[in-house]
C-alpha cells in the first residue's frame, strides 16, 4: 500500500486490514501504539490490538523456550535427553496449549479472522494428546513424545512470530511463505506422531484400567477407555482431512499472485 500524501488518516477496521497500515514518521514509538495512532482507532481498539500483541508475544516466548530447551538438551546429552523430555518441558507445553483455548474466544468475538471449526479441531487434538500422555507415566518417557513436541513447536514458533509481527503491521515475504508452507511436511508428520503416541499408550490403559469404569445406574454399562481412544484414532484422521483443506485454502489466499503483489506495494 502506498503512503498517502494527504492529511487524511487511514482507517483500519479489522485485524487483517491493520496489517496493511504503514507506520508514520516522527518520534520513535512502540510499534503497536504507533500503528494504532496512525489508524486513528478508538481506545477500545487500542486495547484489543495491544492485548493481541501481548498474547502472541507470550505464546512466542513460551514455544521459543521449549524449542530452544529441547535443541540444547539434545546437542548436550544426545539420545539420553529424549527420554525425559516431558519431565523437562511438559508443564510449559501444557500451559501454552491451555492458553491457546483463548484463540477460540478470539474467533467468536471477532478479534481474529479465522474459521472456528479447523482451529477448534487443532486445539482439541493437542489437548487430548497431552491428556493421554500425562495420564501414563510410562508413555512420558517414550521418544515419540519428544518428536511430537518438536513438530508442534516448530510450527508454533513460526506461526506466532508471523501473527505477532502482523499485529504491528510488519510484513516479511519469506516469513509469510514459511508460515503458510511449513505445515505441508510438518502437520501430517505430527498427526502420525499423535496416532503413534495413542497406540503406545493403549497397552498401559488396558493393563491399569485407567479411566475405565462401570455405570450401574440406570443400566449396567461398562466404559472402556482404550476403546474410546481407538475410536478417536479414526476421528483423528477425519479431522486431518478438514484441517488440511482449510490450510490449503489459507495458503492459496495468502500466497496468491494478487495478494503478494499488494503486499509488495
PDB file of C-alpha atoms in Angstrom:
ATOM      1  CA  UNK A   1       0.000   0.000   0.000  1.00  0.00           C
ATOM      2  CA  UNK A   2       1.446   3.358  -0.981  1.00  0.00           C
ATOM      3  CA  UNK A   3       1.673   6.117   1.544  1.00  0.00           C
ATOM      4  CA  UNK A   4      -0.862   8.855   1.073  1.00  0.00           C
ATOM      5  CA  UNK A   5       0.344  12.441   0.811  1.00  0.00           C
ATOM      6  CA  UNK A   6      -2.899  13.850   2.174  1.00  0.00           C
ATOM      7  CA  UNK A   7      -3.591  14.571   5.823  1.00  0.00           C
ATOM      8  CA  UNK A   8      -6.431  12.098   5.992  1.00  0.00           C
ATOM      9  CA  UNK A   9      -5.672   9.273   8.385  1.00  0.00           C
ATOM     10  CA  UNK A  10      -6.134   5.674   7.160  1.00  0.00           C
ATOM     11  CA  UNK A  11      -8.865   3.695   8.831  1.00  0.00           C
ATOM     12  CA  UNK A  12      -8.311   0.116   9.963  1.00  0.00           C
ATOM     13  CA  UNK A  13     -11.475  -1.742  10.875  1.00  0.00           C
ATOM     14  CA  UNK A  14     -10.256  -5.321  11.180  1.00  0.00           C
ATOM     15  CA  UNK A  15      -7.211  -7.306  12.177  1.00  0.00           C
ATOM     16  CA  UNK A  16      -6.418  -8.195   8.584  1.00  0.00           C
ATOM     17  CA  UNK A  17      -6.625  -4.581   7.459  1.00  0.00           C
ATOM     18  CA  UNK A  18      -4.408  -3.441  10.319  1.00  0.00           C
ATOM     19  CA  UNK A  19      -1.543  -5.489   8.920  1.00  0.00           C
ATOM     20  CA  UNK A  20      -1.562  -3.268   5.823  1.00  0.00           C
ATOM     21  CA  UNK A  21      -1.245   0.053   7.674  1.00  0.00           C
ATOM     22  CA  UNK A  22       2.146   1.697   7.361  1.00  0.00           C
ATOM     23  CA  UNK A  23       3.807   3.354  10.376  1.00  0.00           C
ATOM     24  CA  UNK A  24       4.372   7.067  10.052  1.00  0.00           C
ATOM     25  CA  UNK A  25       7.463   9.112  10.601  1.00  0.00           C
ATOM     26  CA  UNK A  26       8.329  11.147  13.658  1.00  0.00           C
ATOM     27  CA  UNK A  27       9.331  10.340  17.178  1.00  0.00           C
ATOM     28  CA  UNK A  28      10.083   6.615  17.690  1.00  0.00           C
ATOM     29  CA  UNK A  29       7.239   4.836  19.454  1.00  0.00           C
ATOM     30  CA  UNK A  30       6.114   1.322  20.293  1.00  0.00           C
ATOM     31  CA  UNK A  31       5.179  -0.455  17.033  1.00  0.00           C
ATOM     32  CA  UNK A  32       1.706  -1.377  18.219  1.00  0.00           C
ATOM     33  CA  UNK A  33       0.791   2.061  19.548  1.00  0.00           C
ATOM     34  CA  UNK A  34       2.362   3.786  16.575  1.00  0.00           C
ATOM     35  CA  UNK A  35       0.142   1.838  14.198  1.00  0.00           C
ATOM     36  CA  UNK A  36      -2.923   2.330  16.323  1.00  0.00           C
ATOM     37  CA  UNK A  37      -2.428   6.100  16.383  1.00  0.00           C
ATOM     38  CA  UNK A  38      -1.786   6.157  12.648  1.00  0.00           C
ATOM     39  CA  UNK A  39      -5.039   4.331  12.051  1.00  0.00           C
ATOM     40  CA  UNK A  40      -6.981   6.672  14.322  1.00  0.00           C
ATOM     41  CA  UNK A  41      -8.556   3.890  16.362  1.00  0.00           C
ATOM     42  CA  UNK A  42     -10.705   4.375  19.459  1.00  0.00           C
ATOM     43  CA  UNK A  43      -9.377   3.357  22.871  1.00  0.00           C
ATOM     44  CA  UNK A  44     -11.256   0.037  22.761  1.00  0.00           C
ATOM     45  CA  UNK A  45      -9.457  -0.913  19.543  1.00  0.00           C
ATOM     46  CA  UNK A  46      -6.156   0.182  21.069  1.00  0.00           C
ATOM     47  CA  UNK A  47      -6.732  -2.185  23.963  1.00  0.00           C
ATOM     48  CA  UNK A  48      -7.757  -5.013  21.655  1.00  0.00           C
ATOM     49  CA  UNK A  49      -4.672  -4.865  19.446  1.00  0.00           C
ATOM     50  CA  UNK A  50      -2.349  -4.360  22.394  1.00  0.00           C
ATOM     51  CA  UNK A  51      -3.885  -7.430  24.013  1.00  0.00           C
ATOM     52  CA  UNK A  52      -3.395  -9.459  20.817  1.00  0.00           C
ATOM     53  CA  UNK A  53       0.240  -8.421  20.589  1.00  0.00           C
ATOM     54  CA  UNK A  54       0.884  -9.367  24.233  1.00  0.00           C
ATOM     55  CA  UNK A  55      -0.893 -12.714  23.777  1.00  0.00           C
ATOM     56  CA  UNK A  56       1.152 -13.613  20.704  1.00  0.00           C
ATOM     57  CA  UNK A  57       4.318 -12.452  22.439  1.00  0.00           C
ATOM     58  CA  UNK A  58       3.648 -14.716  25.436  1.00  0.00           C
ATOM     59  CA  UNK A  59       2.972 -17.691  23.172  1.00  0.00           C
ATOM     60  CA  UNK A  60       6.088 -16.929  21.119  1.00  0.00           C
ATOM     61  CA  UNK A  61       8.253 -16.750  24.243  1.00  0.00           C
ATOM     62  CA  UNK A  62       6.800 -19.989  25.627  1.00  0.00           C
ATOM     63  CA  UNK A  63       7.251 -22.021  22.456  1.00  0.00           C
ATOM     64  CA  UNK A  64      10.665 -20.486  21.779  1.00  0.00           C
ATOM     65  CA  UNK A  65      11.795 -21.508  25.249  1.00  0.00           C
ATOM     66  CA  UNK A  66      10.558 -25.069  24.674  1.00  0.00           C
ATOM     67  CA  UNK A  67      12.170 -25.316  21.240  1.00  0.00           C
ATOM     68  CA  UNK A  68      15.484 -23.889  22.480  1.00  0.00           C
ATOM     69  CA  UNK A  69      15.454 -26.098  25.568  1.00  0.00           C
ATOM     70  CA  UNK A  70      14.866 -29.237  23.507  1.00  0.00           C
ATOM     71  CA  UNK A  71      17.581 -28.321  20.998  1.00  0.00           C
ATOM     72  CA  UNK A  72      20.228 -27.514  23.610  1.00  0.00           C
ATOM     73  CA  UNK A  73      19.453 -30.628  25.629  1.00  0.00           C
ATOM     74  CA  UNK A  74      19.695 -32.838  22.549  1.00  0.00           C
ATOM     75  CA  UNK A  75      23.008 -31.280  21.491  1.00  0.00           C
ATOM     76  CA  UNK A  76      24.365 -31.646  25.030  1.00  0.00           C
ATOM     77  CA  UNK A  77      23.100 -35.095  26.046  1.00  0.00           C
ATOM     78  CA  UNK A  78      22.127 -36.745  22.770  1.00  0.00           C
ATOM     79  CA  UNK A  79      19.567 -39.552  22.926  1.00  0.00           C
ATOM     80  CA  UNK A  80      19.567 -39.503  26.721  1.00  0.00           C
ATOM     81  CA  UNK A  81      17.690 -36.186  26.603  1.00  0.00           C
ATOM     82  CA  UNK A  82      14.768 -37.700  24.671  1.00  0.00           C
ATOM     83  CA  UNK A  83      13.566 -39.910  27.490  1.00  0.00           C
ATOM     84  CA  UNK A  84      12.921 -37.064  29.959  1.00  0.00           C
ATOM     85  CA  UNK A  85      11.547 -34.508  27.528  1.00  0.00           C
ATOM     86  CA  UNK A  86       8.129 -34.439  29.183  1.00  0.00           C
ATOM     87  CA  UNK A  87       9.616 -34.031  32.654  1.00  0.00           C
ATOM     88  CA  UNK A  88      11.670 -31.050  31.476  1.00  0.00           C
ATOM     89  CA  UNK A  89       9.161 -29.091  29.389  1.00  0.00           C
ATOM     90  CA  UNK A  90       5.815 -30.815  29.940  1.00  0.00           C
ATOM     91  CA  UNK A  91       4.449 -28.169  32.295  1.00  0.00           C
ATOM     92  CA  UNK A  92       5.280 -25.271  29.978  1.00  0.00           C
ATOM     93  CA  UNK A  93       3.866 -27.184  27.000  1.00  0.00           C
ATOM     94  CA  UNK A  94       0.594 -27.848  28.828  1.00  0.00           C
ATOM     95  CA  UNK A  95       0.440 -24.199  29.883  1.00  0.00           C
ATOM     96  CA  UNK A  96       0.915 -22.918  26.308  1.00  0.00           C
ATOM     97  CA  UNK A  97      -1.658 -25.320  24.891  1.00  0.00           C
ATOM     98  CA  UNK A  98      -4.183 -24.451  27.592  1.00  0.00           C
ATOM     99  CA  UNK A  99      -3.624 -20.771  26.885  1.00  0.00           C
ATOM    100  CA  UNK A 100      -4.353 -21.376  23.194  1.00  0.00           C
ATOM    101  CA  UNK A 101      -8.005 -22.001  24.120  1.00  0.00           C
ATOM    102  CA  UNK A 102      -8.283 -18.211  24.210  1.00  0.00           C
ATOM    103  CA  UNK A 103      -7.872 -18.236  20.425  1.00  0.00           C
ATOM    104  CA  UNK A 104     -11.308 -19.825  20.112  1.00  0.00           C
ATOM    105  CA  UNK A 105     -12.721 -16.900  22.085  1.00  0.00           C
ATOM    106  CA  UNK A 106     -10.826 -14.505  19.806  1.00  0.00           C
ATOM    107  CA  UNK A 107     -12.567 -16.004  16.790  1.00  0.00           C
ATOM    108  CA  UNK A 108     -16.007 -15.950  18.418  1.00  0.00           C
ATOM    109  CA  UNK A 109     -15.781 -12.267  19.368  1.00  0.00           C
ATOM    110  CA  UNK A 110     -14.279 -11.320  16.001  1.00  0.00           C
ATOM    111  CA  UNK A 111     -10.765 -10.334  17.085  1.00  0.00           C
ATOM    112  CA  UNK A 112      -9.203 -12.916  14.779  1.00  0.00           C
ATOM    113  CA  UNK A 113     -10.469 -13.609  11.276  1.00  0.00           C
ATOM    114  CA  UNK A 114     -10.147 -17.408  11.249  1.00  0.00           C
ATOM    115  CA  UNK A 115     -12.567 -20.286  10.819  1.00  0.00           C
ATOM    116  CA  UNK A 116     -13.706 -21.664  14.159  1.00  0.00           C
ATOM    117  CA  UNK A 117     -14.001 -25.396  13.356  1.00  0.00           C
ATOM    118  CA  UNK A 118     -10.473 -26.026  12.000  1.00  0.00           C
ATOM    119  CA  UNK A 119      -8.871 -24.134  14.867  1.00  0.00           C
ATOM    120  CA  UNK A 120     -11.115 -25.931  17.355  1.00  0.00           C
ATOM    121  CA  UNK A 121     -10.017 -29.304  15.961  1.00  0.00           C
ATOM    122  CA  UNK A 122      -6.338 -28.349  16.109  1.00  0.00           C
ATOM    123  CA  UNK A 123      -6.514 -27.180  19.722  1.00  0.00           C
ATOM    124  CA  UNK A 124      -8.615 -30.098  20.994  1.00  0.00           C
ATOM    125  CA  UNK A 125      -6.320 -32.611  19.262  1.00  0.00           C
ATOM    126  CA  UNK A 126      -3.332 -31.316  21.176  1.00  0.00           C
ATOM    127  CA  UNK A 127      -5.130 -31.078  24.499  1.00  0.00           C
ATOM    128  CA  UNK A 128      -6.410 -34.652  24.193  1.00  0.00           C
ATOM    129  CA  UNK A 129      -2.948 -35.975  23.323  1.00  0.00           C
ATOM    130  CA  UNK A 130      -1.414 -34.106  26.258  1.00  0.00           C
ATOM    131  CA  UNK A 131      -4.107 -35.585  28.495  1.00  0.00           C
ATOM    132  CA  UNK A 132      -3.255 -39.105  27.271  1.00  0.00           C
ATOM    133  CA  UNK A 133       0.485 -38.589  27.730  1.00  0.00           C
ATOM    134  CA  UNK A 134       0.201 -37.026  31.174  1.00  0.00           C
ATOM    135  CA  UNK A 135      -2.107 -39.840  32.316  1.00  0.00           C
ATOM    136  CA  UNK A 136       0.515 -42.579  31.825  1.00  0.00           C
ATOM    137  CA  UNK A 137       3.974 -42.054  33.252  1.00  0.00           C
ATOM    138  CA  UNK A 138       5.307 -44.910  31.132  1.00  0.00           C
ATOM    139  CA  UNK A 139       4.339 -43.066  27.944  1.00  0.00           C
ATOM    140  CA  UNK A 140       6.017 -39.826  29.030  1.00  0.00           C
ATOM    141  CA  UNK A 141       9.457 -41.387  28.587  1.00  0.00           C
ATOM    142  CA  UNK A 142       8.837 -42.535  25.004  1.00  0.00           C
ATOM    143  CA  UNK A 143      10.867 -40.996  22.191  1.00  0.00           C
ATOM    144  CA  UNK A 144       7.680 -40.241  20.278  1.00  0.00           C
ATOM    145  CA  UNK A 145       6.800 -37.570  22.864  1.00  0.00           C
ATOM    146  CA  UNK A 146       9.983 -35.664  22.033  1.00  0.00           C
ATOM    147  CA  UNK A 147       9.289 -35.951  18.298  1.00  0.00           C
ATOM    148  CA  UNK A 148       5.723 -34.730  18.761  1.00  0.00           C
ATOM    149  CA  UNK A 149       6.741 -31.747  20.895  1.00  0.00           C
ATOM    150  CA  UNK A 150       9.461 -30.808  18.402  1.00  0.00           C
ATOM    151  CA  UNK A 151       6.988 -30.785  15.482  1.00  0.00           C
ATOM    152  CA  UNK A 152       4.425 -28.761  17.432  1.00  0.00           C
ATOM    153  CA  UNK A 153       6.921 -26.107  18.460  1.00  0.00           C
ATOM    154  CA  UNK A 154       8.466 -25.899  15.022  1.00  0.00           C
ATOM    155  CA  UNK A 155       5.076 -24.872  13.669  1.00  0.00           C
ATOM    156  CA  UNK A 156       4.139 -22.624  16.576  1.00  0.00           C
ATOM    157  CA  UNK A 157       7.364 -20.622  16.716  1.00  0.00           C
ATOM    158  CA  UNK A 158       6.881 -19.652  13.067  1.00  0.00           C
ATOM    159  CA  UNK A 159       3.132 -19.079  13.398  1.00  0.00           C
ATOM    160  CA  UNK A 160       3.252 -16.879  16.484  1.00  0.00           C
ATOM    161  CA  UNK A 161       6.170 -14.893  15.061  1.00  0.00           C
ATOM    162  CA  UNK A 162       4.102 -14.201  11.955  1.00  0.00           C
ATOM    163  CA  UNK A 163       0.977 -13.305  13.973  1.00  0.00           C
ATOM    164  CA  UNK A 164       2.883 -11.037  16.351  1.00  0.00           C
ATOM    165  CA  UNK A 165       4.523  -9.101  13.516  1.00  0.00           C
ATOM    166  CA  UNK A 166       1.216  -8.900  11.616  1.00  0.00           C
ATOM    167  CA  UNK A 167      -0.390  -7.076  14.515  1.00  0.00           C
ATOM    168  CA  UNK A 168       2.359  -4.447  14.304  1.00  0.00           C
ATOM    169  CA  UNK A 169       1.886  -4.118  10.545  1.00  0.00           C
ATOM    170  CA  UNK A 170       5.285  -5.674   9.795  1.00  0.00           C
ATOM    171  CA  UNK A 171       5.422  -7.903   6.751  1.00  0.00           C
ATOM    172  CA  UNK A 172       8.195 -10.196   5.511  1.00  0.00           C
ATOM    173  CA  UNK A 173       7.563 -12.168   2.348  1.00  0.00           C
ATOM    174  CA  UNK A 174       9.845 -15.032   3.390  1.00  0.00           C
ATOM    175  CA  UNK A 175       8.158 -15.379   6.787  1.00  0.00           C
ATOM    176  CA  UNK A 176       4.699 -15.315   5.174  1.00  0.00           C
ATOM    177  CA  UNK A 177       5.727 -18.048   2.751  1.00  0.00           C
ATOM    178  CA  UNK A 178       7.194 -20.128   5.580  1.00  0.00           C
ATOM    179  CA  UNK A 179       4.108 -19.689   7.768  1.00  0.00           C
ATOM    180  CA  UNK A 180       1.756 -20.952   5.053  1.00  0.00           C
ATOM    181  CA  UNK A 181       4.088 -23.652   3.698  1.00  0.00           C
ATOM    182  CA  UNK A 182       5.843 -25.270   6.660  1.00  0.00           C
ATOM    183  CA  UNK A 183       2.697 -27.164   7.654  1.00  0.00           C
ATOM    184  CA  UNK A 184       2.767 -29.203   4.420  1.00  0.00           C
ATOM    185  CA  UNK A 185       5.503 -31.584   5.627  1.00  0.00           C
ATOM    186  CA  UNK A 186       5.195 -30.985   9.379  1.00  0.00           C
ATOM    187  CA  UNK A 187       1.442 -31.282  10.029  1.00  0.00           C
ATOM    188  CA  UNK A 188       0.999 -34.798   8.521  1.00  0.00           C
ATOM    189  CA  UNK A 189       4.051 -35.938  10.487  1.00  0.00           C
ATOM    190  CA  UNK A 190       2.540 -34.548  13.681  1.00  0.00           C
ATOM    191  CA  UNK A 191      -0.686 -36.463  13.024  1.00  0.00           C
ATOM    192  CA  UNK A 192       1.281 -39.685  12.613  1.00  0.00           C
ATOM    193  CA  UNK A 193       3.165 -38.881  15.822  1.00  0.00           C
ATOM    194  CA  UNK A 194      -0.130 -38.309  17.665  1.00  0.00           C
ATOM    195  CA  UNK A 195      -1.526 -41.609  16.392  1.00  0.00           C
ATOM    196  CA  UNK A 196       1.632 -43.467  17.402  1.00  0.00           C
ATOM    197  CA  UNK A 197       1.583 -41.890  20.863  1.00  0.00           C
ATOM    198  CA  UNK A 198      -2.003 -43.088  21.374  1.00  0.00           C
ATOM    199  CA  UNK A 199      -1.068 -46.542  20.076  1.00  0.00           C
ATOM    200  CA  UNK A 200       1.832 -46.695  22.537  1.00  0.00           C
ATOM    201  CA  UNK A 201      -0.471 -45.761  25.421  1.00  0.00           C
ATOM    202  CA  UNK A 202      -3.154 -48.377  24.718  1.00  0.00           C
ATOM    203  CA  UNK A 203      -1.428 -51.318  26.492  1.00  0.00           C
ATOM    204  CA  UNK A 204      -0.982 -49.249  29.660  1.00  0.00           C
ATOM    205  CA  UNK A 205      -4.593 -48.079  29.725  1.00  0.00           C
ATOM    206  CA  UNK A 206      -5.717 -51.684  29.187  1.00  0.00           C
ATOM    207  CA  UNK A 207      -3.493 -53.174  31.886  1.00  0.00           C
ATOM    208  CA  UNK A 208      -4.030 -50.464  34.516  1.00  0.00           C
ATOM    209  CA  UNK A 209      -7.692 -49.815  33.713  1.00  0.00           C
ATOM    210  CA  UNK A 210      -7.165 -46.061  33.867  1.00  0.00           C
ATOM    211  CA  UNK A 211     -10.428 -44.111  33.308  1.00  0.00           C
ATOM    212  CA  UNK A 212     -12.309 -47.375  32.639  1.00  0.00           C
ATOM    213  CA  UNK A 213     -15.371 -47.727  34.839  1.00  0.00           C
ATOM    214  CA  UNK A 214     -18.805 -49.298  35.201  1.00  0.00           C
ATOM    215  CA  UNK A 215     -22.043 -47.353  35.453  1.00  0.00           C
ATOM    216  CA  UNK A 216     -24.627 -49.342  37.466  1.00  0.00           C
ATOM    217  CA  UNK A 217     -27.422 -46.820  37.011  1.00  0.00           C
ATOM    218  CA  UNK A 218     -29.782 -46.694  35.198  1.00  0.00           C
ATOM    219  CA  UNK A 219     -28.384 -49.724  33.297  1.00  0.00           C
ATOM    220  CA  UNK A 220     -25.193 -51.700  33.742  1.00  0.00           C
ATOM    221  CA  UNK A 221     -22.747 -50.100  31.340  1.00  0.00           C
ATOM    222  CA  UNK A 222     -19.001 -50.578  31.141  1.00  0.00           C
ATOM    223  CA  UNK A 223     -16.864 -47.771  29.775  1.00  0.00           C
ATOM    224  CA  UNK A 224     -13.543 -48.996  28.431  1.00  0.00           C
ATOM    225  CA  UNK A 225     -11.249 -46.045  27.864  1.00  0.00           C
ATOM    226  CA  UNK A 226      -8.952 -47.891  25.384  1.00  0.00           C
ATOM    227  CA  UNK A 227     -11.965 -48.380  23.075  1.00  0.00           C
ATOM    228  CA  UNK A 228     -12.630 -44.655  23.227  1.00  0.00           C
ATOM    229  CA  UNK A 229      -9.015 -43.990  22.243  1.00  0.00           C
ATOM    230  CA  UNK A 230      -9.304 -46.406  19.321  1.00  0.00           C
ATOM    231  CA  UNK A 231     -12.376 -44.569  18.060  1.00  0.00           C
ATOM    232  CA  UNK A 232     -10.563 -41.290  18.477  1.00  0.00           C
ATOM    233  CA  UNK A 233      -7.732 -42.593  16.303  1.00  0.00           C
ATOM    234  CA  UNK A 234     -10.159 -42.857  13.393  1.00  0.00           C
ATOM    235  CA  UNK A 235     -11.578 -39.412  14.133  1.00  0.00           C
ATOM    236  CA  UNK A 236      -8.043 -38.013  14.204  1.00  0.00           C
ATOM    237  CA  UNK A 237      -7.526 -38.734  10.523  1.00  0.00           C
ATOM    238  CA  UNK A 238     -11.002 -37.459   9.632  1.00  0.00           C
ATOM    239  CA  UNK A 239     -10.165 -34.187  11.357  1.00  0.00           C
ATOM    240  CA  UNK A 240      -6.868 -34.103   9.482  1.00  0.00           C
ATOM    241  CA  UNK A 241      -8.803 -34.044   6.201  1.00  0.00           C
ATOM    242  CA  UNK A 242     -10.828 -30.952   7.169  1.00  0.00           C
ATOM    243  CA  UNK A 243      -7.830 -29.137   8.653  1.00  0.00           C
ATOM    244  CA  UNK A 244      -5.697 -29.850   5.595  1.00  0.00           C
ATOM    245  CA  UNK A 245      -8.383 -28.475   3.281  1.00  0.00           C
ATOM    246  CA  UNK A 246      -8.601 -25.322   5.364  1.00  0.00           C
ATOM    247  CA  UNK A 247      -4.829 -24.851   5.462  1.00  0.00           C
ATOM    248  CA  UNK A 248      -4.636 -25.308   1.696  1.00  0.00           C
ATOM    249  CA  UNK A 249      -7.285 -22.638   1.149  1.00  0.00           C
ATOM    250  CA  UNK A 250      -5.447 -20.297   3.530  1.00  0.00           C
ATOM    251  CA  UNK A 251      -2.185 -20.849   1.707  1.00  0.00           C
ATOM    252  CA  UNK A 252      -3.812 -20.155  -1.647  1.00  0.00           C
ATOM    253  CA  UNK A 253      -5.440 -16.981  -0.338  1.00  0.00           C
ATOM    254  CA  UNK A 254      -2.273 -15.561   1.272  1.00  0.00           C
ATOM    255  CA  UNK A 255       0.295 -16.658  -1.290  1.00  0.00           C
ATOM    256  CA  UNK A 256      -1.737 -15.842  -4.391  1.00  0.00           C
ATOM    257  CA  UNK A 257      -0.254 -13.546  -7.010  1.00  0.00           C
ATOM    258  CA  UNK A 258      -2.647 -10.668  -6.306  1.00  0.00           C
ATOM    259  CA  UNK A 259      -2.101 -10.846  -2.534  1.00  0.00           C
ATOM    260  CA  UNK A 260       1.685 -10.909  -2.834  1.00  0.00           C
ATOM    261  CA  UNK A 261       1.600  -8.000  -5.289  1.00  0.00           C
ATOM    262  CA  UNK A 262      -0.496  -5.979  -2.838  1.00  0.00           C
ATOM    263  CA  UNK A 263       1.928  -6.701  -0.004  1.00  0.00           C
ATOM    264  CA  UNK A 264       4.966  -5.697  -2.044  1.00  0.00           C
ATOM    265  CA  UNK A 265       3.350  -2.371  -2.878  1.00  0.00           C
TER     266      UNK A 265
END
